[in-house]
Every structure is written in C-alpha cells, then in structure tokens.
C-alpha cells in the first residue's frame, strides 16, 4: 500500500474544476489528499470552497513580487512546503517560467478550455466561435515551458451550435472539463498515466 499522494491545486478564481476533483476524490476514495490550494488572487472564490472543506489555503499575490522569476520562486517554495506529489493548475491564470515548469516536470498538469493545439491563450470560446469551428472542447495536458502546449493526457469535444454565445459554449465545455480533469488526475495518482520524455504513457488496463 502506497502512501497517500499529496496534491496541491493552484487557482485564480471560481475553482469549479478544483471542486470537481474534490468531489471525485471523496466519492471514489482516491489514495490522495489535497494538501493545499494556492491562489495568486485573494479574491478567488474557490479559496472559500477549499476552506469550507478544511483544506489549507494560501494566497501569493503576484503583484507583490518584482518579476515573474521572483513570484515563481516563491510559488515553487510554497508548493514544496506542502510536499506536493502532483501540482494541478485549475484555472490558474499565470504564465509560468521555464525554471518553475522544469522543477515540477512530470507532476504539473493543466486544463485548457480548447482542443489544443487550437486556440491557446485567452478567450478560447470566442476564438472558436470566430473561427467557425464545429467542434470545440477542453484539454488536460502536462505542462511544458511552451504555453498551452504540453503532452496531451485527455480531451473532450462538444459541438459549437449555430446560435452559440461565448457563455453558452463556455458552460458546455466546462461540463466536460469537470468530467475529464478528475479522471486524468486519478489516473496519474494511481500510476496509470505518466510522462515519459515528451510522450504521455498509459498502462494497459484492458485486461482488468
Ligand atoms: C476553466 O474553464 C479552465 O479551463 C480555464 O479557466 C476556467 C477556470 O474555471 N483555464 C484557463 O483558461 C487556463 N489558461 P474554474 O476556476 O471554475 O475551474
């Protein structure tokens, strides 16, 4: 029996993906615990959700640091303090330095609200509507130094409908995010999925 894996979740806002992970973890009794939730914004409402669940929270305001390197050094020290086995970016709206990414290589995950490599960056739902694509979605990936570009662990697609607004499309995608992110985190926790160089490997579970 392995020790409980320690997950640190980074958020900047609402934290609905964080909540989805919390829910699945409890319902499915993963061999894991959320060691801390860290936000770069004191106003992130997800902090209250975490606190209500008895999870330690920490705020590191990026504006309090002179540059990206200094912020990322403080952030990485905070994560290490909580002895994270896995770092889960859940609506964490900061570009990370190569040094930070390297430090957590293979144990740093992100969810991005598009079918990467389409539409990296911001305003992905409006980008999809403007491009006229018929399918849009979300991607869970290991984080590499190139923004929104790492090896893909899971994706889910949704249709883009004729009269879609950004909000309608975002809600449709978010529903899928709440499905694929907890599953991806669980697969990594359980050692079924891992990063091998720049490839995602998956243990064959077809015989189980
Ligand atoms: C989610 O849609 C997530 O994919 C996106 O922010 C939202 C956070 O919602 N992340 C990014 O855009 C990362 N660049 P949540 O706080 O309710 O999980």
Coordinates of C-alpha atoms and ligand atoms in Angstrom, one line a residue, residues 13-18 90-93 110-113 121-122 125 148 174 177-178, ligand 1:
X13 CA -10.9 32.3 -9.5
X14 CA -14.0 30.2 -9.1
X15 CA -12.4 26.9 -8.7
X16 CA -15.1 24.7 -10.2
X17 CA -12.5 22.3 -11.6
X18 CA -10.9 22.1 -8.1
X90 CA -7.2 24.6 -12.2
X91 CA -8.0 28.0 -13.8
X92 CA -4.6 29.4 -12.7
X93 CA -4.2 32.3 -15.0
X110 CA -3.2 22.0 -16.6
X111 CA -6.6 22.1 -18.1
X112 CA -7.1 24.4 -21.1
X113 CA -10.6 25.3 -22.5
X121 CA -4.1 31.6 -24.8
X122 CA -7.2 33.6 -23.6
X125 CA -14.6 30.2 -26.6
X148 CA -0.7 25.6 -23.6
X174 CA -16.9 23.4 -18.5
X177 CA -13.8 19.8 -18.0
X178 CA -15.5 18.5 -14.8
Ligands
LIG1 C1 -11.7 26.8 -16.8 O1 -12.6 26.8 -18.0 C2 -10.3 26.4 -17.2 O2 -10.2 25.5 -18.3 C3 -9.8 27.8 -17.7 O3 -10.3 28.7 -16.7 C4 -11.6 28.1 -16.2 C5 -11.5 28.1 -14.7 O4 -12.7 27.7 -14.2 N1 -8.4 27.8 -17.7 C6 -7.6 28.6 -18.5 O5 -8.1 29.3 -19.3 C7 -6.1 28.4 -18.3 N2 -5.5 29.3 -19.2 P1 -12.8 27.2 -12.7 O6 -12.0 28.2 -11.8 O7 -14.2 27.2 -12.3 O8 -12.2 25.8 -12.6

